XYZ file of C-alpha atoms in Angstrom:
561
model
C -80.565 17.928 198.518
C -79.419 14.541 198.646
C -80.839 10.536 197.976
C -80.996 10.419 201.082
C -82.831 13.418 202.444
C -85.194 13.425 199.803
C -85.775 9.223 200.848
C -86.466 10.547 204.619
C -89.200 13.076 202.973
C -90.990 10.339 201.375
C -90.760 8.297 204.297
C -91.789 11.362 206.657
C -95.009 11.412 204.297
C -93.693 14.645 202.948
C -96.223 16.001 200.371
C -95.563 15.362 196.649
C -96.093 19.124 195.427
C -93.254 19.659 197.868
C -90.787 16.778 196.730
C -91.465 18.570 193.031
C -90.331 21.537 193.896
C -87.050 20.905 195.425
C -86.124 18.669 192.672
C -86.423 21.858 190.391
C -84.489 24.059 192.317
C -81.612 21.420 192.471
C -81.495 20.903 188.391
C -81.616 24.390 187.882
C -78.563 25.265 190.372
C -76.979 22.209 188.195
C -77.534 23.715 185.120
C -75.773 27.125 186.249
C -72.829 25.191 187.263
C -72.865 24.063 183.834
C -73.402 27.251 181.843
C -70.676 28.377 183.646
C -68.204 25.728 183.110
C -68.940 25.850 179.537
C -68.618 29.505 179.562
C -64.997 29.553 181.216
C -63.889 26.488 178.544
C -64.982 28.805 175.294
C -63.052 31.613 177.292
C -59.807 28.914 177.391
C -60.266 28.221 173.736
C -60.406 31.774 172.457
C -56.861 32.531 173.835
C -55.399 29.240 172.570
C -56.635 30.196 169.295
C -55.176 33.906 169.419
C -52.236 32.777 170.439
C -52.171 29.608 168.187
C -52.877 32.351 165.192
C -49.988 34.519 166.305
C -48.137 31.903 166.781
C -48.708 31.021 163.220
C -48.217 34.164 162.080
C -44.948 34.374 163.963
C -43.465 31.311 162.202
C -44.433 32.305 159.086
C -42.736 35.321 158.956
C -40.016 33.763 160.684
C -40.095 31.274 158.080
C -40.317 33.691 154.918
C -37.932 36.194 156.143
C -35.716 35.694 153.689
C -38.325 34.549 151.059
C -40.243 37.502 150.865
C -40.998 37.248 147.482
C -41.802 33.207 147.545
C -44.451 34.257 150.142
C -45.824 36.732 147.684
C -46.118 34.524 145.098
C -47.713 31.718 147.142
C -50.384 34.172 148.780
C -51.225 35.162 144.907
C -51.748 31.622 143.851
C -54.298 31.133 147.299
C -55.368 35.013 147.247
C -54.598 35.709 150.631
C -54.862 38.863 151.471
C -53.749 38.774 155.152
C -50.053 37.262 154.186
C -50.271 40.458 151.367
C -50.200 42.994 154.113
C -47.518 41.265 156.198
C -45.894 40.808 153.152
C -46.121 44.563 152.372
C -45.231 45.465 156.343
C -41.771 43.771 156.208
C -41.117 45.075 152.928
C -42.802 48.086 151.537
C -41.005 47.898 148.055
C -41.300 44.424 147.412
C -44.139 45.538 144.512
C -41.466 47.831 142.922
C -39.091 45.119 142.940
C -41.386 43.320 140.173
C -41.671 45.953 138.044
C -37.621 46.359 137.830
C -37.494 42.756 136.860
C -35.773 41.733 140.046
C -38.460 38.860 140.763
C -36.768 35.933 138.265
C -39.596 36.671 135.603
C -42.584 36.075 138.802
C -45.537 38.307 138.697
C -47.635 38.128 141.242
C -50.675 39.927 139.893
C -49.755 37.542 136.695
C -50.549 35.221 139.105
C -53.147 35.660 141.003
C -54.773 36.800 137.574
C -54.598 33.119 136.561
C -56.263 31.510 139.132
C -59.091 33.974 139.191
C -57.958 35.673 142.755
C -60.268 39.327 142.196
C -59.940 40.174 145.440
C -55.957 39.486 145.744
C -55.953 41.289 142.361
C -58.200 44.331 143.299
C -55.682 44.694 146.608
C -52.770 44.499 144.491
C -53.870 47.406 141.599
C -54.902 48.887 145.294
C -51.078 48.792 146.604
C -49.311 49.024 142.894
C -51.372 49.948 139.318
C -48.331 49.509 137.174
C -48.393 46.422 137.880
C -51.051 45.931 134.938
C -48.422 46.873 132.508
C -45.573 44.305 133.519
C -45.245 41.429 131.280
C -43.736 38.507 131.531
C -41.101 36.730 129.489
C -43.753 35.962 126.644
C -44.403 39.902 126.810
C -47.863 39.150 127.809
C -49.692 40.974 130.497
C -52.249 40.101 133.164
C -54.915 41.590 130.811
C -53.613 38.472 128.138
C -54.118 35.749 130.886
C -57.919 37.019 132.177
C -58.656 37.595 128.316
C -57.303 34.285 128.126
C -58.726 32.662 130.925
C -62.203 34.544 131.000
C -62.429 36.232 134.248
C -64.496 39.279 133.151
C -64.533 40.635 136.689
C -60.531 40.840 136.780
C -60.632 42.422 132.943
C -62.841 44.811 134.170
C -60.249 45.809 136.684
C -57.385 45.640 134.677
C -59.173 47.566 132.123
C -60.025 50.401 134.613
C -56.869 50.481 135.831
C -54.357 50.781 132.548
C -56.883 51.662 129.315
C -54.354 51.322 126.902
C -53.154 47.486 127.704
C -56.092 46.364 125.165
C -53.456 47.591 122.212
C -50.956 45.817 124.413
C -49.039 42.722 121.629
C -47.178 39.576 123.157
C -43.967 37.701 121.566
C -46.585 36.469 118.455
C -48.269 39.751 118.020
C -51.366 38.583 119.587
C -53.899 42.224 121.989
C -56.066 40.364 124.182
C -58.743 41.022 122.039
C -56.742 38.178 119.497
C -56.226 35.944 122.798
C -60.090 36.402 123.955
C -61.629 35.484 120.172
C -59.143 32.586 119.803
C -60.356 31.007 123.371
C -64.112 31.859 123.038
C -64.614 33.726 125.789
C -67.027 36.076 124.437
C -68.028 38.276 127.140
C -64.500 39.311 127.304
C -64.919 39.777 124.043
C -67.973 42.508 124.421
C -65.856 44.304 126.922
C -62.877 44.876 125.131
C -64.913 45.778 122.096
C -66.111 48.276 123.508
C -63.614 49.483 125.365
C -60.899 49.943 122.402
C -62.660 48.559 118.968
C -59.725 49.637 116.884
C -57.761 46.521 118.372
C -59.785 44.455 116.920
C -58.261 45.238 113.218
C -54.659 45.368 114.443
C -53.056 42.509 112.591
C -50.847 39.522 114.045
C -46.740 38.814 113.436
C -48.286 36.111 111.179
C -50.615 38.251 108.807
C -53.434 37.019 110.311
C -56.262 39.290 111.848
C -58.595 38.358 114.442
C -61.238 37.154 111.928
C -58.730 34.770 110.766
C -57.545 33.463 114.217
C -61.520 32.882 115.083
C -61.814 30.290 111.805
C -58.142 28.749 113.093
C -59.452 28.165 116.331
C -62.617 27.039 115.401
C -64.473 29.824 117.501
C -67.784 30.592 115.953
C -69.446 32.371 118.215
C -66.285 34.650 118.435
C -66.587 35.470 114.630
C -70.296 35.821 114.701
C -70.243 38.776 117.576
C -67.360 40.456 115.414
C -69.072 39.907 112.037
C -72.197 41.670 114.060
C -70.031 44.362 115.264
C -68.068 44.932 111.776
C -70.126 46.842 109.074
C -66.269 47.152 107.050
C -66.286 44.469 103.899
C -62.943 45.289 103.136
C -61.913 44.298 106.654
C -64.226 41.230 106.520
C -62.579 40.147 102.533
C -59.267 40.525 104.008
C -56.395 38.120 103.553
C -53.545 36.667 105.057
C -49.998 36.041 103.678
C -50.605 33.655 101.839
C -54.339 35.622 100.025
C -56.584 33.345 102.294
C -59.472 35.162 103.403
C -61.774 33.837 106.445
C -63.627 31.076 103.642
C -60.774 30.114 102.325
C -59.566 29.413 105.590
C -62.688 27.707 106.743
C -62.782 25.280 103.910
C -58.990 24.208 104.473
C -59.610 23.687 107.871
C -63.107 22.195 107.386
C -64.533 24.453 110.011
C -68.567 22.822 108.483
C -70.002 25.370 110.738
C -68.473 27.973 110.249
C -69.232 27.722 106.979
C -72.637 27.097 106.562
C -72.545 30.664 108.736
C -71.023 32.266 106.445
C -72.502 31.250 103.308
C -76.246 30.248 104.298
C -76.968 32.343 108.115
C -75.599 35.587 107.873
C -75.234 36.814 104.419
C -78.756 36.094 103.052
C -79.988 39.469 103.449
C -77.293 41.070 101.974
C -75.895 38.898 99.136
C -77.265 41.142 96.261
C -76.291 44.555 95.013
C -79.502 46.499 96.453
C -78.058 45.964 99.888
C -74.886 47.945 99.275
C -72.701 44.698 98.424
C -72.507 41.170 99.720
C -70.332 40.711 103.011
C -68.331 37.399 101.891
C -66.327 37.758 98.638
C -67.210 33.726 98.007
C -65.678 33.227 94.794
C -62.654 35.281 95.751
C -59.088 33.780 94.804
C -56.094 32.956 97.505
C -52.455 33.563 96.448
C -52.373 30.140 94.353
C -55.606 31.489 92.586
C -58.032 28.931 94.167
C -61.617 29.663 95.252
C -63.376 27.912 97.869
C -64.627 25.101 95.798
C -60.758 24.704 94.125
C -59.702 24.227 97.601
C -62.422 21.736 98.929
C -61.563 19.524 95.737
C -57.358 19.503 97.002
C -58.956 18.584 100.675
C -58.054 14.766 101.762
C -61.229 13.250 102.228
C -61.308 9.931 104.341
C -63.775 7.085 105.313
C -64.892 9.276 108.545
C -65.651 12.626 107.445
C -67.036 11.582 104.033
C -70.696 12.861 104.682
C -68.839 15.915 106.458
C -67.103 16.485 103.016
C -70.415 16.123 100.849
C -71.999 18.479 102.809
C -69.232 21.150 102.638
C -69.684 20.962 98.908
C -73.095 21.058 99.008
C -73.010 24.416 100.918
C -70.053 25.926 98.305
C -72.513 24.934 95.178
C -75.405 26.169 96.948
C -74.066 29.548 97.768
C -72.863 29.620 94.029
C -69.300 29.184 94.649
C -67.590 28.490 91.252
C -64.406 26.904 90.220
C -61.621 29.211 89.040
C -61.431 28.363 85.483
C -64.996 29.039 85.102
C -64.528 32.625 86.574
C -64.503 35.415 83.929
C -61.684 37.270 85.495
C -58.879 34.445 85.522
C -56.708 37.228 87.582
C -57.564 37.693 90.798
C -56.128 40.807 92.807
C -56.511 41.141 96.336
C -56.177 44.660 96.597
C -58.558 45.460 93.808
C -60.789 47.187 96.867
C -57.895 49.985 97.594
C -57.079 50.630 93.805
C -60.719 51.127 92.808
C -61.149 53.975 95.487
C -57.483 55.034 94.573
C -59.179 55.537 90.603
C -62.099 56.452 92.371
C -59.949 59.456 94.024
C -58.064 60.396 91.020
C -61.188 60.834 88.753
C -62.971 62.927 91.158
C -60.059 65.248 91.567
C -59.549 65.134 87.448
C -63.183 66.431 87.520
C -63.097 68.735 90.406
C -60.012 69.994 88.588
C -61.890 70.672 85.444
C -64.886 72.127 86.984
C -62.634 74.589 88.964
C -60.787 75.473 85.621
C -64.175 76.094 83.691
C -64.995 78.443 86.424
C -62.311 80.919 86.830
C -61.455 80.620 83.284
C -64.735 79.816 80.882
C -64.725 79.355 77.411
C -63.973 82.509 75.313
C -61.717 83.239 77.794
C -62.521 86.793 79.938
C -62.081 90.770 78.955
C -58.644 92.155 79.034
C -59.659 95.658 79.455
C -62.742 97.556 80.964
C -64.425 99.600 78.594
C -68.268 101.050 77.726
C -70.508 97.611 78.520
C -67.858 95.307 80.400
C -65.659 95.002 82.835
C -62.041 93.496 82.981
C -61.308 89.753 84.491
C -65.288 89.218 83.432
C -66.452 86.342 81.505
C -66.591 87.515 77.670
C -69.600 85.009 77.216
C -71.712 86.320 80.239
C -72.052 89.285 77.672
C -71.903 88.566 74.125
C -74.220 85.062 75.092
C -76.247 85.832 78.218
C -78.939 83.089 77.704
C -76.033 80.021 77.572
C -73.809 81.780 80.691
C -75.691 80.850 83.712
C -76.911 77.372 82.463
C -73.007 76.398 81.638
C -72.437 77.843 85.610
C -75.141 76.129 87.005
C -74.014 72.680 85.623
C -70.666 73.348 85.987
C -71.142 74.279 89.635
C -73.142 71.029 90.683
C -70.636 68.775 89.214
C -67.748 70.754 90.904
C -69.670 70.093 93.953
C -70.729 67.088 93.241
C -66.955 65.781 92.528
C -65.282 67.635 95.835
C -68.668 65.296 97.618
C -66.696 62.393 96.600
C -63.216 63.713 97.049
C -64.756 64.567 100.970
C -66.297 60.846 101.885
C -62.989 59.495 100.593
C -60.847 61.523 102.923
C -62.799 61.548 106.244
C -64.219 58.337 107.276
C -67.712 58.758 108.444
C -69.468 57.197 111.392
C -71.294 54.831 109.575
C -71.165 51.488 107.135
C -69.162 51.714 104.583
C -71.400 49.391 102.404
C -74.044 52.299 102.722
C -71.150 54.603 101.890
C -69.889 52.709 98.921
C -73.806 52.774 97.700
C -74.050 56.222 97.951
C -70.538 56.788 96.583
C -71.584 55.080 93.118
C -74.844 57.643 92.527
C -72.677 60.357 93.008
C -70.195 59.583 90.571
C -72.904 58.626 88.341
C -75.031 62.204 88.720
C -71.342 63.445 88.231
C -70.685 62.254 84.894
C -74.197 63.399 83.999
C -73.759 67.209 85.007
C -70.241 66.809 83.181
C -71.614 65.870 80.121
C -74.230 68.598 80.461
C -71.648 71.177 81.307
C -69.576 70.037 77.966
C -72.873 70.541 76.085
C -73.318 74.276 77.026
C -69.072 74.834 76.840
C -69.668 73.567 72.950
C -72.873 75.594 72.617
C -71.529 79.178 73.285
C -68.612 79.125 71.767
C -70.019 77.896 68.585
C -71.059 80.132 66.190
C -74.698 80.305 64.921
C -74.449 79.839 61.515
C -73.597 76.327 63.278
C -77.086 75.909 65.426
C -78.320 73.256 62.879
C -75.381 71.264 61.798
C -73.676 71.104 65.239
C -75.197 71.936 68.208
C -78.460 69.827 67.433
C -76.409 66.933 66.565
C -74.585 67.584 70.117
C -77.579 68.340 72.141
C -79.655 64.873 70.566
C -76.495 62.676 71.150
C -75.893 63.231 75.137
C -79.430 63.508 75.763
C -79.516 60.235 74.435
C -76.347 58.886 75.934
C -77.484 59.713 79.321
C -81.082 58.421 79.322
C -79.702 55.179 77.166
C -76.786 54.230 79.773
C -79.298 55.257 82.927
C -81.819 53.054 81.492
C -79.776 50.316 80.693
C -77.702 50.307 84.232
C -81.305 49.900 86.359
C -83.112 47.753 83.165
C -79.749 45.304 84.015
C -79.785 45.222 87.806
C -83.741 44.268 87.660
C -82.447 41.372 85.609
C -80.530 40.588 88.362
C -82.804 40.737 90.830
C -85.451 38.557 88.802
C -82.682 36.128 88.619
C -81.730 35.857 92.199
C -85.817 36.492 93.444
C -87.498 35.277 90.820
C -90.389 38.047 89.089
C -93.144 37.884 92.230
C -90.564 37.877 94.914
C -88.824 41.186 94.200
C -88.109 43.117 98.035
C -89.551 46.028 98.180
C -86.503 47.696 99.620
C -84.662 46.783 96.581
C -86.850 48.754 94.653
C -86.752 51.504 96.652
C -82.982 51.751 96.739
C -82.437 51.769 92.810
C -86.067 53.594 92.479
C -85.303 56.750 94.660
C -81.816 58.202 93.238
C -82.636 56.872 89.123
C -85.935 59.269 89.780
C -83.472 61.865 90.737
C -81.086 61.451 88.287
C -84.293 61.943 85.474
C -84.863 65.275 87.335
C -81.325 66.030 86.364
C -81.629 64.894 83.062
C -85.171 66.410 82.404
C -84.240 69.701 83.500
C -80.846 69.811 81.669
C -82.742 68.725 78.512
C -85.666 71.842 79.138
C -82.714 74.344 79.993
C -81.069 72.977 76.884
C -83.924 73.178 74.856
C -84.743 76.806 75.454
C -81.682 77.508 74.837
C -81.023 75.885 71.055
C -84.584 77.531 70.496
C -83.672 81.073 71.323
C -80.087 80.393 69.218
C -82.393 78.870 66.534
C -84.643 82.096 66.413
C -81.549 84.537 66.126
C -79.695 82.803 63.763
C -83.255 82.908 61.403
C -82.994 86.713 62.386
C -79.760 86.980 61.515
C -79.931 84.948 58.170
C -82.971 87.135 57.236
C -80.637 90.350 57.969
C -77.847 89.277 55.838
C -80.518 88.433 53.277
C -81.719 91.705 53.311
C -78.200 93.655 53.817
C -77.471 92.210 50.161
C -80.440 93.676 48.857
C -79.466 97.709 49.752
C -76.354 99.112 50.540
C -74.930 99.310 53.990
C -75.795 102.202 56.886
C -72.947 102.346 59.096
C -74.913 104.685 61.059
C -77.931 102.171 61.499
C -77.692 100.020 64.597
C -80.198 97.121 64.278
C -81.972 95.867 66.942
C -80.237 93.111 67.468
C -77.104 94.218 67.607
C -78.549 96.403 70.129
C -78.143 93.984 72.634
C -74.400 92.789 71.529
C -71.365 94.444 72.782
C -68.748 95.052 70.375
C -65.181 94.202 70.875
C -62.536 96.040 70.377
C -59.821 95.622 67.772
C-alpha cells in the first residue's frame, strides 16, 4: 500500500484500527524481503570464502612445491597443523628425511619444541616418534630445549614418547636434567626426577655435577628440591676438578643466598653426629687447600657489595667455618669418604676371615682318627673342655655374622639413606670388635692349661672386660660432651639420646652376658684345677694305682700316643 492510498483512507474517513493494521502487514512483508536478501548475501560470502581458502591453499602449495621442507619448518615455528598434513600429502617421507640428516641441520619438532607448539609437537611424535631422538648440531635434543625452555606439557610428551632421552648428553656433557636445574625451571625438574633420578648424578665434560651447575647459575630453588630429594652426603660433599665442592663454589661466586641455605636453613637439624652426620662438609678443603672462610678472605671486595661481603662472613663464622691453618688435619683428601669404606671393607673381610678360620679349624686343632669317645674331623676341645666349646662358638659365630652384616650393606646398596646406613654401619663394627675380643678370650682360655687359671686367664678375663666397658664408656661419655657443647646441658634432643641410648644398652647386654658366660666358666676351671691340685697332693702321699680311674678323669678322654 502506497502514500497515496493510505492518504485517500484518511481522507475517506477510513477507521484508525484499520489504517494500523495495514501498516503492519506492509513492514512485515518488508522485513521478509530483507531476511531474504541477507540470507542470499551470507550464501555469496560462504563460497567466496571456500574458494578464497582453496585458492590459498592452491598457491601455497604451488608456492612450496619445491620448498617442502621450508614449509615444514615455517608451519613448526606457527604450529600449524593444517600446512603439516599437506605437507605430509605431497611428501610422505619428508619426516624420514630429518632423521637421515638431509634437512641442513633443521628439525622441525626442534622447532616447534622451542616456541612451545604442543599440539604441532603431539602431531608430529603422532606422524614420526624418532623424531625425539634427533639432535641437532649441538647434539642436543628436543627434550634439552623444553627442559630448557620449561614447557612441562611438551616434556611430558617427549618423555612418553623416548624414556631414555633423560640420560641423553649434548656437545658439553650437559642431560636435560643439567639444562632444567641450570635454568630454574623446577617443575621440569620434578618430572625428570622422577622419571630417571640416576641422571641427576651423571657428571658434566667439565667435572661438574648438577649440584655444582645449580650454585654456577645461581639457581636456588633448583638445589633446594635436589638437596630434598638427595639423602647421599657423599654425592652432596662432592667436588669438581679443581676439589670445589657446592660451598666452596658458593663463596667464590658470592651466591649470599645460597649460602645462608646451606649453612643456616637446611642443615640445622642435622649438623651433629646423633643425626647420622652433617650434610655440608663446611670446613672441607678445595685442591689449593682452602676452606670456605680461606676463600672469602682471597674474594675482591668493593665499595658496592661491602655489606654483602660482611654478611657472607658473618654466616661462615657463624656456622663455625674455620681457617685452614687452624684445622687439625692440615691435609685434606677428597676421597677420604671411598677409602674409609674401602678399610671399612677390608677389616670386615679380615674378621669374617678369622671367624670362618676359628670355625672349621678351632684351637687344639680336631681328631685325626675315630676311636672309643670321639670322632674324626671333630673339634678336640668340644671333648677334652666341654664347658669353654660352645661359649668360644657362640661368640665366634655372632662376630662372623656380625662381620659378613657389614661386608653385605657394603656390597648391595639399600633403598634407603645412607646417613642412616653409615649410623648403623659404625654399631656394627663396634659390637664386632666386642664379640672378637670375647671370642679371643675363650680361644686363650681352652687352650691354656689349668695350672694357668690364676696367673693367666684371670689376668686375661679382668683386662678385656675392662677394655670393653672403658672404651664403650668413654666413646658415649665423649659424644654427650659434644652434645652439651653444641645444645648446651637443658637443651639436649631427645632423639639424640635415644639414638646413642638404644644400641650402647645393647652393646652392655653383650658385654654383661659375655662377662656371666665368662665368669662361670673361670669358676668351674678354678674348681678343677683346686681338684686337681688336691689330687696331685694326695698322689705324692701313696703310691700310684694304674688300675684306679678317678672321678675326674672319668669325664676326660684320653688321647692316644
Amino acid at each position: 500500500m502506497g502514500e497515496r492510498e493510505t492518504g485517500e483512507l484518511l481522507m475517506m474517513g477510513a477507521g484508525e484500527e484499520v489504517w494500523i493494521a495495514r501498516k503492519r502487514e506492509y513492514m512485515t512483508r518488508r522485513e521478509d524481503k530483507e531476511r531474504e536478501r541477507e540470507r542470499t548475501r551470507q550464501i555469496e560470502r560462504e563460497e567466496r570464502n571456500r574458494e578464497s581458502e582453496e585458492q590459498r591453499i592452491g598457491r601455497k602449495r604451488e608456492t612450496w612445491k619445491d620448498r617442502t621442507e621450508e614449509w615444514l619448518c615455517d608451519a613448526a615455528m606457527r604450529g600449524d597443523i593444517e600446512s603439516l598434513k599437506e605437507i605430509m600429502k605431497i611428501d610422505d617421507y619428508i619426516l624420514d628425511k630429518v632423521l637421515v640428516g638431509s634437512f641442513k641441520g633443521k628439525n622441525p619438532l626442534h622447532m616447534a619444541t622451542s616456541t612451545g607448539q604442543k599440539e604441532f609437537v603431539l602431531e608430529l611424535l603422532e606422524y614420526k616418534q624418532d623424531l625425539a631422538k634427533a639432535v641437532d648440531r649441538e647434539l642436543g635434543t628436543a627434550l634439552h630445549i623444553a627442559s630448557s625452555k620449561g614447557y612441562l606439557e611438551i616434556v611430558e610428551l617427549l618423555v612418553e614418547v623416548s624414556l631414555e632421552m633423560c640420560a641423553a648428553r649434548d656437545r658439553e656433557g650437559n642431560n636435560p636434567l643439567h639444562i632444567a636445574a641450570m635454568k630454574g625451571n623446577v617443575e621440569v625438574l620434578k618430572l625428570l626426577l622422577r622419571t630417571n633420578p640416576h641422571a641427576a648424578r651423571v657428571m658434566v665434560d667439565r667435572g661438574d655435577n648438577i649440584l655444582h651447575l645449580c650454585v654456577k647459575y645461581n639457581q636456588l630453588a633448583s638445589l633446594k628440591l635436589l638437596l630434598d630429594k638427595v639423602e647421599d652426603e657423599e654425592f652432596v660433599n662432592s667436588i669438581d676438578i679443581n676439589g670445589n665442592n657446592i660451598l666452596h663454589l658458593a663463596v667464590f661466586g658470592k651466591r649470599c643466598e645460597i649460602i645462608k641455605y646451606l649453612l643456616l636453613e637446611r642443615p640445622k637439624e642435622r649438623k651433629y653426629d646423633y643425626q647420622l652426620g652433617q650434610l655440608i662438609d663446611v670446613n672441607a678443603r678445595n685442591g689449593s687447600g682452602w676452606t670456605a672462610l680461606d676463600i672469602h678472605s682471597r674474594v675482591a671486595k668493593s665499595e658496592d657489595n661491602i655489606s654483602e661481603y660482611r654478611d657472607i662472613k658473618g654466616v661462615l663464622r657463624e656456622s663455625g667455618v674455620k681457617k685452614s691453618y687452624k684445622l687439625f688435619f692440615p691435609i685434606f683428601d677428597p676421597f677420604w669418604q671411598k677409602k674409609k669404606k674401602d678399610t671399612l671393607m677390608i677389616v670386615s673381610s679380615l674378621m669374617a676371615t678369622m671367624s670362618f678360620q676359628v670355625g672349621i679349624n678351632p684351637p687344639g686343632g680336631v681328631w685325626q682318627d675315630t676311636l672309643a669317645g670321639h670322632k674324626a674331623g671333630k673339634a678336640i676341645i668340644a671333648y677334652t673342655n666341654p664347658e669353654a666349646y660352645p661359649y668360644l662358638m657362640y661368640f665366634n659365630t655372632v662376630g662372623f655374622l656380625l662381620s659378613l652384616t657389614t661386608i653385605l650393606e657394603l656390597i648391595v646398596v639399600l633403598p634407603t639413606r645412607k646417613r642412616a646406613i653409615g649410623f648403623i654401619r659404625a654399631w656394627i663394627s663396634w659390637l664386632t670388635i666386642m664379640i672378637m675380643a670375647f671370642a679371643y678370650t675363650f680361644s686363650v682360655i681352652v687352650v691354656s692349661p689349668m695350672e694357668m687359671f690364676k696367673s693367666t686367664n684371670l689376668v686375661i678375663f679382668f683386662t678385656v672386660i675392662l677394655w670393653a666397658v672403658g672404651v664403650t664408656i668413654l666413646r658415649v661419655l665423649s659424644y654427650q660432651v659434644q652434645l652439651i657443647l653444641h645444645h648446651g646441658l637443658i637443651a639436649i634432643p631427645m632423639e639424640a639420646i635415644a639414638l646413642w641410648l638404644v644400641p650402647f644398652v645393647i652393646l652392655l647386654g653383650f658385654l654383661y652376658e659375655g662377662f656371666v658366660k665368662l665368669y662361670k666358666l673361670l669358676a668351674q676351671r678354678g674348681t678343677k684345677s683346686t681338684e686337681r691340685s688336691d689330687q696331685s697332693t694326695g698322689d705324692t702321699a701313696s703310691p700310684p694305682n694304674p688300675t684306679a680311674v678317678t672321678q675326674n678323669d672319668s669325664t676326660s678322654v684320653s688321647i692316644p700316643d
